[in-house]
Amino acid sequence: VRFSQGNSSQEGLMIMADQAMYKAKGRGRDNYMLYDESMTMAGRLRAQTAVQLRQALKNDEFYLVFEPQVDLETHAIVGAEALIRWEHPLNGVVPPDDFLPVAEATGLILQIGRWVLSHALKTYRQWLTTKAIPDGFRMAVNVSPQQLLSSDFADLVIDELSALDLPGNCLQIELTEDAMLTESEFVSEELQRLSALGVSIAIDDFGTGYSSITKLSEMNIDCLKLDMKYVSGVCDNKHSRSLVESFVFLARQFNYSTIAEGVE
């Protein structure tokens, strides 16, 4: 680590180590990073964004957009995925990739996740009341690993459904492969509780994580969502096409449904 005299204290070194660790975590498993001064600037930006996120929660600056899920055989819209957006009072719409990693790193993802779940289900109730959606329509909500590992996640979902008098089968929660394939007995029990209520469980961005076929067969999974980077190449890339065909075949063997991201 290179450092100036002003930041060579124990506290300064710990801060630099923390910044390097944050950068390494962002690059996935089995990584390491050496500290450089650009990380200090990035750390300051993260801290600033975290403060603004707290204000955004207080000032109701978040809103949801909904991406339809279409049945390719009937062309009917059978579901929608709730996606969070942030309308910053000065900077306009902030892309999720610019603030969700900060929310994850600071623990604010728990509050933001609760906000998304609550507002997505309230929207579903509104659509149901006005007969804007067909029977069997499902609302999909992304759930972070931190949410899944929190002690009250399943209770939170159950309470939100109960408060709006909605059945469990109106909801689909989307999890990353790493979150789904954890060895945690607690996570498995929480997912079983939700699955018993009819809540559908999907693996998001399938093919980009660390899947174990054996583990997949043991989990309460209902759906595989194929990552856009594979789907976008099916027309002109043999490798992508073969992978997508393999994923769809795998899903059928386990009786999972399949969602292809990016077909539009």
mmCIF file of N, CA and C in Angstrom, residues 114 117-119 121-122 155-166:
data_model
loop_
_atom_site.group_PDB
_atom_site.id
_atom_site.type_symbol
_atom_site.label_atom_id
_atom_site.label_comp_id
_atom_site.label_asym_id
_atom_site.label_seq_id
_atom_site.Cartn_x
_atom_site.Cartn_y
_atom_site.Cartn_z
ATOM 1 N N ARG A 114 -37.795 -3.156 1.458
ATOM 2 C CA ARG A 114 -39.142 -3.137 2.058
ATOM 3 C C ARG A 114 -40.052 -2.172 1.299
ATOM 4 N N LEU A 117 -41.111 -3.849 -2.061
ATOM 5 C CA LEU A 117 -42.103 -4.904 -1.846
ATOM 6 C C LEU A 117 -43.470 -4.313 -1.537
ATOM 7 N N SER A 118 -43.507 -3.363 -0.617
ATOM 8 C CA SER A 118 -44.774 -2.760 -0.207
ATOM 9 C C SER A 118 -45.461 -2.055 -1.374
ATOM 10 N N HIS A 119 -44.714 -1.238 -2.113
ATOM 11 C CA HIS A 119 -45.326 -0.468 -3.206
ATOM 12 C C HIS A 119 -45.688 -1.349 -4.396
ATOM 13 N N LEU A 121 -46.736 -4.499 -4.194
ATOM 14 C CA LEU A 121 -47.960 -5.209 -3.839
ATOM 15 C C LEU A 121 -49.159 -4.263 -3.775
ATOM 16 N N LYS A 122 -48.941 -3.024 -3.355
ATOM 17 C CA LYS A 122 -50.037 -2.043 -3.373
ATOM 18 C C LYS A 122 -50.495 -1.772 -4.802
ATOM 19 N N ASP A 155 -41.490 -13.144 7.364
ATOM 20 C CA ASP A 155 -42.576 -12.494 8.117
ATOM 21 C C ASP A 155 -43.011 -11.201 7.437
ATOM 22 N N LEU A 156 -42.036 -10.453 6.922
ATOM 23 C CA LEU A 156 -42.353 -9.201 6.229
ATOM 24 C C LEU A 156 -43.224 -9.471 5.007
ATOM 25 N N VAL A 157 -42.848 -10.456 4.202
ATOM 26 C CA VAL A 157 -43.627 -10.799 3.008
ATOM 27 C C VAL A 157 -45.039 -11.225 3.397
ATOM 28 N N ILE A 158 -45.135 -12.085 4.403
ATOM 29 C CA ILE A 158 -46.444 -12.586 4.850
ATOM 30 C C ILE A 158 -47.312 -11.441 5.353
ATOM 31 N N ASP A 159 -46.722 -10.527 6.111
ATOM 32 C CA ASP A 159 -47.478 -9.387 6.645
ATOM 33 C C ASP A 159 -47.972 -8.471 5.531
ATOM 34 N N GLU A 160 -47.131 -8.214 4.537
ATOM 35 C CA GLU A 160 -47.527 -7.343 3.424
ATOM 36 C C GLU A 160 -48.676 -7.969 2.631
ATOM 37 N N LEU A 161 -48.585 -9.261 2.378
ATOM 38 C CA LEU A 161 -49.660 -9.952 1.659
ATOM 39 C C LEU A 161 -50.959 -9.920 2.453
ATOM 40 N N SER A 162 -50.849 -10.176 3.754
ATOM 41 C CA SER A 162 -52.017 -10.209 4.619
ATOM 42 C C SER A 162 -52.687 -8.841 4.715
ATOM 43 N N ALA A 163 -51.876 -7.780 4.835
ATOM 44 C CA ALA A 163 -52.423 -6.430 4.975
ATOM 45 C C ALA A 163 -53.233 -6.013 3.755
ATOM 46 N N LEU A 164 -52.875 -6.531 2.588
ATOM 47 C CA LEU A 164 -53.568 -6.170 1.347
ATOM 48 C C LEU A 164 -54.537 -7.251 0.899
ATOM 49 N N ASP A 165 -54.690 -8.299 1.749
ATOM 50 C CA ASP A 165 -55.581 -9.411 1.435
ATOM 51 C C ASP A 165 -55.260 -10.021 0.069
ATOM 52 N N LEU A 166 -53.976 -10.310 -0.131
ATOM 53 C CA LEU A 166 -53.521 -10.891 -1.391
ATOM 54 C C LEU A 166 -53.025 -12.317 -1.160
#
